[in-house]
mmCIF file of N, CA and C in Angstrom:
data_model
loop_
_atom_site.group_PDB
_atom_site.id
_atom_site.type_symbol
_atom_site.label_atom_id
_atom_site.label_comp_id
_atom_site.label_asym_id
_atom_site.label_seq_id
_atom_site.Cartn_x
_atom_site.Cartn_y
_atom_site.Cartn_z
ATOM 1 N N UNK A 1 17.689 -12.759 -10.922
ATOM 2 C CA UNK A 1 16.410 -13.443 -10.840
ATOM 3 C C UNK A 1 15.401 -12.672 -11.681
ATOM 4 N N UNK A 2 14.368 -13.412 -12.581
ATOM 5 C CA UNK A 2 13.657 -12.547 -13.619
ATOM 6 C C UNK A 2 12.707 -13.171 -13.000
ATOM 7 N N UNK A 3 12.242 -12.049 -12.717
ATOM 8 C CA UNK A 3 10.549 -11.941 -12.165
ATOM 9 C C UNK A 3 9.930 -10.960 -12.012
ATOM 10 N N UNK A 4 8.597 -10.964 -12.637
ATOM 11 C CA UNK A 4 7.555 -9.708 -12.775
ATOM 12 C C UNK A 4 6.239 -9.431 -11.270
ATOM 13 N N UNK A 5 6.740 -8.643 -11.307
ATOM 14 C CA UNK A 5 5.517 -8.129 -9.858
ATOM 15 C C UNK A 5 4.437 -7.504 -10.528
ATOM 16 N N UNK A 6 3.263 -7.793 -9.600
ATOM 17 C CA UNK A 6 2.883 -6.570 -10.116
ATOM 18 C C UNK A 6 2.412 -5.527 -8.944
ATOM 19 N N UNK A 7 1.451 -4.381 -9.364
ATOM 20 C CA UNK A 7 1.548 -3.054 -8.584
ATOM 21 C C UNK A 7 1.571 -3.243 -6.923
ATOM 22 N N UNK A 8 0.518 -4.167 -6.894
ATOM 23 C CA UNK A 8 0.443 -4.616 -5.828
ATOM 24 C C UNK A 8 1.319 -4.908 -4.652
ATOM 25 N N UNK A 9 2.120 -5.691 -5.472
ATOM 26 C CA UNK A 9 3.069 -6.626 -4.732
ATOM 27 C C UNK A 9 3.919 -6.052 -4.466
ATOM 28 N N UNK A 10 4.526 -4.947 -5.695
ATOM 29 C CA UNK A 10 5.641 -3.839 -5.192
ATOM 30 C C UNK A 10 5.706 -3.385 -4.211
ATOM 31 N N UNK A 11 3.794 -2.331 -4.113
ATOM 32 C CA UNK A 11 3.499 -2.189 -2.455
ATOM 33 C C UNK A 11 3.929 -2.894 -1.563
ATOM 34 N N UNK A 12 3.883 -4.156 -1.404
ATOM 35 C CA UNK A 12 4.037 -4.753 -0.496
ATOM 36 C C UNK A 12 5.422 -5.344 -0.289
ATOM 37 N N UNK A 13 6.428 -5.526 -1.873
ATOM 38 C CA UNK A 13 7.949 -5.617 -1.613
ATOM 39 C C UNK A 13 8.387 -4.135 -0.737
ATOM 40 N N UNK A 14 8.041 -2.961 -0.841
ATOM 41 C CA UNK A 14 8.449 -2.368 -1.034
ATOM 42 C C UNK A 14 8.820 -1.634 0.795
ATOM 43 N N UNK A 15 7.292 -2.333 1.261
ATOM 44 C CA UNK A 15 7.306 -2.038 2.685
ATOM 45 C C UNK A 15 8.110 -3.084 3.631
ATOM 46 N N UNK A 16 8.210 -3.942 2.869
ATOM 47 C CA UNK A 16 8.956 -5.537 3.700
ATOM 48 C C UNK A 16 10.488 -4.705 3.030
ATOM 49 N N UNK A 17 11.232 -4.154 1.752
ATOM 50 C CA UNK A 17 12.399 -3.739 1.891
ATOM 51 C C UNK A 17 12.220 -3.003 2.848
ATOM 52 N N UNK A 18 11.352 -1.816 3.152
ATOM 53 C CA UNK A 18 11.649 -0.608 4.115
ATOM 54 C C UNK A 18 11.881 -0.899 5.664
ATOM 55 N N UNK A 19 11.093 -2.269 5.947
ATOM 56 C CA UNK A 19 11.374 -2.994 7.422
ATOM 57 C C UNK A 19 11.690 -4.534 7.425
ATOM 58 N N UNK A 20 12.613 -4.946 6.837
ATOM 59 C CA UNK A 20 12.075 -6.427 6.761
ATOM 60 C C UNK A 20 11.586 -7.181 8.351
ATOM 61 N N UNK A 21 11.048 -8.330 8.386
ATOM 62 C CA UNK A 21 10.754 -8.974 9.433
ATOM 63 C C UNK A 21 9.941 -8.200 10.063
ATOM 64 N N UNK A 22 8.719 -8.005 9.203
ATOM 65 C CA UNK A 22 7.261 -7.716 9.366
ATOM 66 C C UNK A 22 6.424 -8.962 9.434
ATOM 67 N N UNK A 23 5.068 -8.960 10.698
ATOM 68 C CA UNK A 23 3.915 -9.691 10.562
ATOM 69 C C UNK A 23 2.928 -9.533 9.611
ATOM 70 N N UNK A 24 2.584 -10.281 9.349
ATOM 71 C CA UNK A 24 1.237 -9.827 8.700
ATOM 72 C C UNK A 24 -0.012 -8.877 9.215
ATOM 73 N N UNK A 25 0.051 -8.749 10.665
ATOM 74 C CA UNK A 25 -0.926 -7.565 11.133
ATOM 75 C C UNK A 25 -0.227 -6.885 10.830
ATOM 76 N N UNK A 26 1.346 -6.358 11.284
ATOM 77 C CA UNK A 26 1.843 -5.221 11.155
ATOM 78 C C UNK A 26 2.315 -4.913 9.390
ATOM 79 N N UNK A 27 1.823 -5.154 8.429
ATOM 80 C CA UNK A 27 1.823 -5.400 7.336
ATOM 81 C C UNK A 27 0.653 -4.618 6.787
ATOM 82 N N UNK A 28 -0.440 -5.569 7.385
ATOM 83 C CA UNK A 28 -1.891 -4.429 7.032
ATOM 84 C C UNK A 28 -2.011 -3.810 7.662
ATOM 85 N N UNK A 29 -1.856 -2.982 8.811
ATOM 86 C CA UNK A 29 -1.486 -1.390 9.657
ATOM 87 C C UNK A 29 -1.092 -0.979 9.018
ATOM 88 N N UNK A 30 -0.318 -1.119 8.066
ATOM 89 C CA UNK A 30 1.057 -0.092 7.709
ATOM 90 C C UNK A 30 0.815 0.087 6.031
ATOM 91 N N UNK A 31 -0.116 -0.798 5.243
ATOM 92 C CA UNK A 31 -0.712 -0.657 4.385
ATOM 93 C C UNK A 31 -2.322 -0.186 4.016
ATOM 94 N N UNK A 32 -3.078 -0.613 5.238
ATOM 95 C CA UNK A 32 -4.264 -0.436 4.885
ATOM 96 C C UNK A 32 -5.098 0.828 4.720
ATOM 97 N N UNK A 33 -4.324 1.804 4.991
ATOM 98 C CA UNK A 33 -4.899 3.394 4.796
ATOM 99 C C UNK A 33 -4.680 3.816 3.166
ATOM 100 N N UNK A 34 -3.540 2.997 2.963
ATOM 101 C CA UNK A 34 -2.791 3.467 1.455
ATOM 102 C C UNK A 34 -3.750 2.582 0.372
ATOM 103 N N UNK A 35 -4.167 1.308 1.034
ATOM 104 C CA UNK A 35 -4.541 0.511 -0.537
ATOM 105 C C UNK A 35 -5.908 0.123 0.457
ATOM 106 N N UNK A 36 -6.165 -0.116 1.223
ATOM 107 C CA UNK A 36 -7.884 -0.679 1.752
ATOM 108 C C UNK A 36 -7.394 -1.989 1.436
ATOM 109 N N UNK A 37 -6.368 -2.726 1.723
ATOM 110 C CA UNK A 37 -6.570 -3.935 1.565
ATOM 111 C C UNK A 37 -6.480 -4.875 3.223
ATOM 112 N N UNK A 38 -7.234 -5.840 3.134
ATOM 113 C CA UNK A 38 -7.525 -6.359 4.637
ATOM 114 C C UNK A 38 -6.445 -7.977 4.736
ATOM 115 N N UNK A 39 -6.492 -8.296 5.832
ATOM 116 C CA UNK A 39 -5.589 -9.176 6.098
ATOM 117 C C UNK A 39 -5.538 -10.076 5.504
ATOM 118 N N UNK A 40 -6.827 -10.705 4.142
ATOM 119 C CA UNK A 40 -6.665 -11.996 3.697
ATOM 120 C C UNK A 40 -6.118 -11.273 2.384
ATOM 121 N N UNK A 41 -6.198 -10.414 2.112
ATOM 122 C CA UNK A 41 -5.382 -9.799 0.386
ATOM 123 C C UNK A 41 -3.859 -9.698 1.282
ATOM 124 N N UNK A 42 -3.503 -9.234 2.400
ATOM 125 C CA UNK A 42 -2.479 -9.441 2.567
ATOM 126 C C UNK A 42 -1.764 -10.770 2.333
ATOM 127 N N UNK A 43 -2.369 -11.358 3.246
ATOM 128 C CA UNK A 43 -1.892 -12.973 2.979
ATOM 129 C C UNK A 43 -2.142 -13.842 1.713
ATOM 130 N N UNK A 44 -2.707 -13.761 1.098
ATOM 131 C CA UNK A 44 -2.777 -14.348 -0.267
ATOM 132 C C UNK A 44 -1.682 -13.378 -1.172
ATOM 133 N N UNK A 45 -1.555 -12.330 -0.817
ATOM 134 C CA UNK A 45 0.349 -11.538 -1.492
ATOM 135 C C UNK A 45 0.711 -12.118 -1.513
ATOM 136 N N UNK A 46 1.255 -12.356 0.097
ATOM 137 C CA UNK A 46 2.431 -13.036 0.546
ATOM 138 C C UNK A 46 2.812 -14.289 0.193
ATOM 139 N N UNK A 47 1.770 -15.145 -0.056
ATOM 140 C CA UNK A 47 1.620 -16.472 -0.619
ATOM 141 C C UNK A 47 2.058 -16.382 -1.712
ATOM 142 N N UNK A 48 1.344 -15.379 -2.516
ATOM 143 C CA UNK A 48 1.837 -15.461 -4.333
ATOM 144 C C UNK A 48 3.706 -14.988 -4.350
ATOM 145 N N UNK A 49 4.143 -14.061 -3.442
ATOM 146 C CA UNK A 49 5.184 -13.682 -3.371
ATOM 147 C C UNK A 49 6.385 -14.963 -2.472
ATOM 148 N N UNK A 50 5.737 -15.681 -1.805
ATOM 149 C CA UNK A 50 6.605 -17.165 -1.529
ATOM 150 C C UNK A 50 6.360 -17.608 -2.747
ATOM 151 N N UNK A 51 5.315 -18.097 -3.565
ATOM 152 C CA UNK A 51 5.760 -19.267 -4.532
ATOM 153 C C UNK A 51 6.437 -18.579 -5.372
ATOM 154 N N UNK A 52 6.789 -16.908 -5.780
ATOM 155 C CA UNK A 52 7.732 -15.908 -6.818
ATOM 156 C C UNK A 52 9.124 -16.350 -6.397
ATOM 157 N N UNK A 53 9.210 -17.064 -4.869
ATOM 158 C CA UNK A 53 10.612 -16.991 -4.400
ATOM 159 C C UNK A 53 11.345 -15.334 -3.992
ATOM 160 N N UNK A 54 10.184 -14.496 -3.893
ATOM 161 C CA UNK A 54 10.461 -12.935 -3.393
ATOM 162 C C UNK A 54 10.418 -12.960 -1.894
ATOM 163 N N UNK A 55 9.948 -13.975 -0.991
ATOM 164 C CA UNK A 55 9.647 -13.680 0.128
ATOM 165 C C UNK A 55 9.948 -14.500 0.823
ATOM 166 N N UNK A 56 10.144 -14.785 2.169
ATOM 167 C CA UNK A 56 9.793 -15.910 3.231
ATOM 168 C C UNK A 56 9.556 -15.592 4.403
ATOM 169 N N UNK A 57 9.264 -16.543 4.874
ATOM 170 C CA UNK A 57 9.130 -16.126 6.722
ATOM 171 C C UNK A 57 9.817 -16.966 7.556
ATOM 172 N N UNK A 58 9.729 -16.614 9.054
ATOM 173 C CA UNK A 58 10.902 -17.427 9.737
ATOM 174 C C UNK A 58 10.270 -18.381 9.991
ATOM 175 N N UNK A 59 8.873 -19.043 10.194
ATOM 176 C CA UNK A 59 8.409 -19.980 10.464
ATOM 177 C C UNK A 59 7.744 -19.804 12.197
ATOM 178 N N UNK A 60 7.943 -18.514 13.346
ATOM 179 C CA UNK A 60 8.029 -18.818 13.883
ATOM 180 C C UNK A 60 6.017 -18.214 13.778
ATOM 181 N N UNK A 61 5.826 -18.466 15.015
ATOM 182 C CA UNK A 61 4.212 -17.375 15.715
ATOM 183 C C UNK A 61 4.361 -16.566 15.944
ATOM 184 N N UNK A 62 3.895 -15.346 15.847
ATOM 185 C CA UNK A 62 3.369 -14.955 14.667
ATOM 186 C C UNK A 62 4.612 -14.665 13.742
ATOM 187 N N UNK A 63 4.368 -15.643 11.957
ATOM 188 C CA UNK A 63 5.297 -15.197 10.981
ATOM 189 C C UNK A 63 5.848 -14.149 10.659
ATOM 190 N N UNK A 64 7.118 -13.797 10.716
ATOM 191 C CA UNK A 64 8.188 -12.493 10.092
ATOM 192 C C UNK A 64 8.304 -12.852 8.863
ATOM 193 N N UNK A 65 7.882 -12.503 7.816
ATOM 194 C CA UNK A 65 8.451 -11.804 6.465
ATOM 195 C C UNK A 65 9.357 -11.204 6.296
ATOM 196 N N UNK A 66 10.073 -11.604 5.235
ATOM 197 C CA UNK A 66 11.512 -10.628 4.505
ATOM 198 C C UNK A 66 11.665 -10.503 3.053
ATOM 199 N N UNK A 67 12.258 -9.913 3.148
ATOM 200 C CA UNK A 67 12.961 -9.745 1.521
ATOM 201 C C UNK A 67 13.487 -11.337 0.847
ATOM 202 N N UNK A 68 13.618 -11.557 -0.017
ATOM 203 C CA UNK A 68 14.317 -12.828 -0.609
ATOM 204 C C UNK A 68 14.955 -11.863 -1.935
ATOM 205 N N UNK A 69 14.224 -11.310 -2.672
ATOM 206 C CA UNK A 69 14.608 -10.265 -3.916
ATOM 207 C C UNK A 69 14.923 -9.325 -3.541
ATOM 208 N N UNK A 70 16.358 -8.968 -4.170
ATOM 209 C CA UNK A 70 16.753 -7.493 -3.827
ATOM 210 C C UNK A 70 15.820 -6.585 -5.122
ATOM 211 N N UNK A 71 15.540 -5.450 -3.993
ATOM 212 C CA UNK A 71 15.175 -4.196 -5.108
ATOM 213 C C UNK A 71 15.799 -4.109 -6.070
ATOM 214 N N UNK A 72 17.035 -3.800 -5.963
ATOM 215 C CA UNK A 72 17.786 -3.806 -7.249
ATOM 216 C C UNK A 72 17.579 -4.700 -8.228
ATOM 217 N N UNK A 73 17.804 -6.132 -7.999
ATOM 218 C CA UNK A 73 17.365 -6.845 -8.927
ATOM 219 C C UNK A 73 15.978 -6.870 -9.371
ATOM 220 N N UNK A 74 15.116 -6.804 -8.948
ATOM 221 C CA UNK A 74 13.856 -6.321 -9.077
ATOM 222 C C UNK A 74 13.688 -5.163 -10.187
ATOM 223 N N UNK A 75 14.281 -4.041 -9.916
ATOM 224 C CA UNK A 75 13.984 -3.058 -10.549
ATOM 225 C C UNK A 75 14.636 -3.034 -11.687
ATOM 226 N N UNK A 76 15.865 -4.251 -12.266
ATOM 227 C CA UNK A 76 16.693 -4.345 -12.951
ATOM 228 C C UNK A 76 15.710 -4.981 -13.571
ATOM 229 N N UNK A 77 14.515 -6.249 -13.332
ATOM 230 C CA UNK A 77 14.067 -7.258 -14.630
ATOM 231 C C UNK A 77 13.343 -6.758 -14.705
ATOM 232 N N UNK A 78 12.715 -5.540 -14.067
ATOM 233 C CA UNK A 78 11.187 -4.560 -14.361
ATOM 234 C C UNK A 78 11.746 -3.644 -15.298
ATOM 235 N N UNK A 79 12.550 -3.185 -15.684
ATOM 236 C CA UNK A 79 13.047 -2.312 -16.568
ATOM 237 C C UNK A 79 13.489 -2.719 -17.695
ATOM 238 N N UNK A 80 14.493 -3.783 -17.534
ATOM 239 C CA UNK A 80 14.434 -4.815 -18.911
ATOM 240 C C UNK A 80 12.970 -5.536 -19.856
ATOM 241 N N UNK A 81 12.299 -5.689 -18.799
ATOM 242 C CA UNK A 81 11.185 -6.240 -19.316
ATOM 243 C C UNK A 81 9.930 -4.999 -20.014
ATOM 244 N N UNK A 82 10.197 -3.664 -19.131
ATOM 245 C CA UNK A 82 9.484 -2.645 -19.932
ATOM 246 C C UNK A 82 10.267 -2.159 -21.002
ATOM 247 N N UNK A 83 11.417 -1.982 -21.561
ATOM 248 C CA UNK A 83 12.160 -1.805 -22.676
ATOM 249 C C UNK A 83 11.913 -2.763 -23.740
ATOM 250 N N UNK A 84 11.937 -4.260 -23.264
ATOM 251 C CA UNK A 84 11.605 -5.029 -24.463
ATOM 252 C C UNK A 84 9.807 -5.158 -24.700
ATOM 253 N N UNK A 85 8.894 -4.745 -23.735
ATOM 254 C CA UNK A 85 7.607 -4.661 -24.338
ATOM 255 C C UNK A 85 7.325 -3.513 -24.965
ATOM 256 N N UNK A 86 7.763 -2.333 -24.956
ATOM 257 C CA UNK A 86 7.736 -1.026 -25.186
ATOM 258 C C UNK A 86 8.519 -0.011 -26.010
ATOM 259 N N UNK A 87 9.634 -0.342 -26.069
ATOM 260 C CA UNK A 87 10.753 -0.466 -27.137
ATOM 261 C C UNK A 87 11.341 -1.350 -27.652
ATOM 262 N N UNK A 88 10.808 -2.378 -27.341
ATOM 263 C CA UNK A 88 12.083 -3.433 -28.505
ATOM 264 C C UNK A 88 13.468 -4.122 -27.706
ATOM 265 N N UNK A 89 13.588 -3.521 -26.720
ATOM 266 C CA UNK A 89 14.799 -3.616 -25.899
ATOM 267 C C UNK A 89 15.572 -2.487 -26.124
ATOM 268 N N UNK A 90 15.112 -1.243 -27.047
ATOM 269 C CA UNK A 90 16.136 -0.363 -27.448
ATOM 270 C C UNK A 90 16.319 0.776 -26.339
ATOM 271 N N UNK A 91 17.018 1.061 -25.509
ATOM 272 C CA UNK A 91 17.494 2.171 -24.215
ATOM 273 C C UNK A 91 16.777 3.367 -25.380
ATOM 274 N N UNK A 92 18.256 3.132 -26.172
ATOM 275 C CA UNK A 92 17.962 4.451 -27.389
ATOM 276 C C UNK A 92 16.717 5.038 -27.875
ATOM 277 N N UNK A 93 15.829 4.355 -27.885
ATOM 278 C CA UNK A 93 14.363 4.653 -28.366
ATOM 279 C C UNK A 93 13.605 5.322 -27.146
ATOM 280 N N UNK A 94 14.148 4.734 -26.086
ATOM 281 C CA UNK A 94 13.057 5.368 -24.806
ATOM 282 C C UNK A 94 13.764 6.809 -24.625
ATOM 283 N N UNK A 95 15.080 6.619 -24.289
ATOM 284 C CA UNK A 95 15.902 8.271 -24.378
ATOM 285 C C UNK A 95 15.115 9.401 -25.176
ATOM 286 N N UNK A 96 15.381 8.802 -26.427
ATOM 287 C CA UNK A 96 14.511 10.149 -27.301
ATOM 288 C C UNK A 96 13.290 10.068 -27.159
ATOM 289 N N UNK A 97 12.545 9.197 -26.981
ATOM 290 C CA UNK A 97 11.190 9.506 -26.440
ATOM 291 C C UNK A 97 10.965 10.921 -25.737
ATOM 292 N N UNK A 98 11.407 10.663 -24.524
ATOM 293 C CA UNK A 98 11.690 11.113 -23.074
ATOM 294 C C UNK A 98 12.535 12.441 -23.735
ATOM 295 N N UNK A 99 13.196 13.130 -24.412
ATOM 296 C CA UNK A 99 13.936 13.760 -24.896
ATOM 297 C C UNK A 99 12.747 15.007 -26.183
ATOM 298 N N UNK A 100 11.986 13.804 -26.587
ATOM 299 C CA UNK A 100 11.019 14.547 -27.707
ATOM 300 C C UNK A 100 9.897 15.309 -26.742
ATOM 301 N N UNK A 101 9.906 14.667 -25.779
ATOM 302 C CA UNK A 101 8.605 15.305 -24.581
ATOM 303 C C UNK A 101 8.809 16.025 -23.616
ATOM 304 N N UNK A 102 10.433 15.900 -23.813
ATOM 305 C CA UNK A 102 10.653 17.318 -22.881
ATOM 306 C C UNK A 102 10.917 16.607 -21.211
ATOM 307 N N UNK A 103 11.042 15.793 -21.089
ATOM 308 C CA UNK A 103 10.617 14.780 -19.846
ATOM 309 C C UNK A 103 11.931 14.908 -19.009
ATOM 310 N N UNK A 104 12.885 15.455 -19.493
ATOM 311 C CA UNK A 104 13.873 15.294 -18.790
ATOM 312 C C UNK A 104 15.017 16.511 -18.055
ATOM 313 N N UNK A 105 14.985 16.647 -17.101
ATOM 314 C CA UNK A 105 15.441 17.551 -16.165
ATOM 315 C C UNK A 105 17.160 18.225 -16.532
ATOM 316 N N UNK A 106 17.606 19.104 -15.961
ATOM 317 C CA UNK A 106 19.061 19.133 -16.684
ATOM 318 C C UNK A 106 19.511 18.309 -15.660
ATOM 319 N N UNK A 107 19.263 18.241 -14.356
ATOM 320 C CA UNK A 107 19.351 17.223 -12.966
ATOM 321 C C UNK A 107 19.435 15.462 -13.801
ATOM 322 N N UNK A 108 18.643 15.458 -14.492
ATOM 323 C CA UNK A 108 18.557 14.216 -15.267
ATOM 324 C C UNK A 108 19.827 13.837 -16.113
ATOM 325 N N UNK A 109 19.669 15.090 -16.897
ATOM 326 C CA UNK A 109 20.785 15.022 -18.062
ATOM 327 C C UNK A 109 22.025 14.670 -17.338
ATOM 328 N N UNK A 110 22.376 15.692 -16.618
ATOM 329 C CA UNK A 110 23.709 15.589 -15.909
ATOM 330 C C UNK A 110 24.130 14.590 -15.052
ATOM 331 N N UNK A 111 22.539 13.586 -14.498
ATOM 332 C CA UNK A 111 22.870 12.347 -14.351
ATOM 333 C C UNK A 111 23.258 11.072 -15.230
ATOM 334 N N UNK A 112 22.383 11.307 -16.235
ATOM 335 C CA UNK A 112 22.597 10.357 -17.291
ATOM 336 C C UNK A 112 24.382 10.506 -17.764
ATOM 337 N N UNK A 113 24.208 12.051 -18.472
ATOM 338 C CA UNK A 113 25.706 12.182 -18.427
ATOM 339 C C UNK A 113 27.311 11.309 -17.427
ATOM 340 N N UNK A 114 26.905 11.685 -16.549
ATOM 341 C CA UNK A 114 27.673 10.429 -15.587
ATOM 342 C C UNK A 114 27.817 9.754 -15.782
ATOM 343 N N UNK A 115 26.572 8.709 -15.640
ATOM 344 C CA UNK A 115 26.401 7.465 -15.807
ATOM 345 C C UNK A 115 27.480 6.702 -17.129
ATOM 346 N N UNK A 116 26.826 7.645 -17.940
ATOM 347 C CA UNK A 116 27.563 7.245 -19.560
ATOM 348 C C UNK A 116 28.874 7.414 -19.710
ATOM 349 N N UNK A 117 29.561 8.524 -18.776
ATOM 350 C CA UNK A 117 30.966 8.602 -19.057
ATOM 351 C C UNK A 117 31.957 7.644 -17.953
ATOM 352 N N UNK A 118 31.010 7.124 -17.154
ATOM 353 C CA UNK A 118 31.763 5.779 -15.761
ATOM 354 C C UNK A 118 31.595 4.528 -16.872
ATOM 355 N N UNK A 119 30.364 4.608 -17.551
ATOM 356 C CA UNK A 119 30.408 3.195 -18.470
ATOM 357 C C UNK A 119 31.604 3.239 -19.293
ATOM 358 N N UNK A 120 31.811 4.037 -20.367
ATOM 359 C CA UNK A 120 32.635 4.495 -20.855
ATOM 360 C C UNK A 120 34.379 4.162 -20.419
ATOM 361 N N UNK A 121 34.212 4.932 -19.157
ATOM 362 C CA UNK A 121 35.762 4.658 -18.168
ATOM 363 C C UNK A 121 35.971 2.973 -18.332
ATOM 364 N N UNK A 122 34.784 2.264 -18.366
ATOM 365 C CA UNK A 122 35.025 1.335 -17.591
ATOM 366 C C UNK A 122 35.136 0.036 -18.644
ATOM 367 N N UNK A 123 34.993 0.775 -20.477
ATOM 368 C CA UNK A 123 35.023 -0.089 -21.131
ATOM 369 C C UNK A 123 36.537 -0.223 -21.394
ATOM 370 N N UNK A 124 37.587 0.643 -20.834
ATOM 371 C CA UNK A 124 39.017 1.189 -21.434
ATOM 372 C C UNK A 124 39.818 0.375 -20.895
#
């Protein structure tokens, strides 16, 4: 599913992944120290995040919210979509970026490393 969030909304995917079948009070409790946002910015989210097809509720009193988008997929078209505004779509270009600035951990390396040699395994 390709769809763009934005900061906001992450916040708010992010606390519905951490519990799904949250209210909307218990929604702004659990947000409102972090962002000052009050129950009608909650609910107008949630709204924009039903018509994204990211969310739903059970319908009952008071509404439960859930997940509809997995994180993963989420974090999969947020990353595709910052590679092609920002590099071109090129991985390669952001690597050395990140590589020219020093940005990257040997914890990193040795993850990336992995990563690249399971892809690898897995083209054989």
């Amino acid at each position: 599913m390709k769809l763009s969030l934005s900061e906001g909304e992450w916040r708010l995917m992010n606390a519905l992944w951490a519990q799904p079948g949250r209210t909307i009070t218990q929604l702004t409790a659990q947000l409102k120290e972090e962002t000052g946002w009050s129950k009608n910015t909650i609910i107008t989210m949630l709204s924009r995040l039903e018509g994204k097809g990211a969310v739903k509720h059970d319908g009952a009193t008071p509404r439960h919210y859930s997940p509809l988008l997995e994180r993963e997929d989420a974090a999969r078209s947020e990353t595709r979509s910052f590679l092609d505004k920002v590099y071109g779509g090129r991985l390669g270009l952001m690597m050395s970026a990140m590589v020219d600035a020093r940005a990257l951990s040997q914890e990193d390396i040795d993850e990336l490393s992995a990563i690249l040699e399971h892809a690898k395994e897995g083209e054989k």
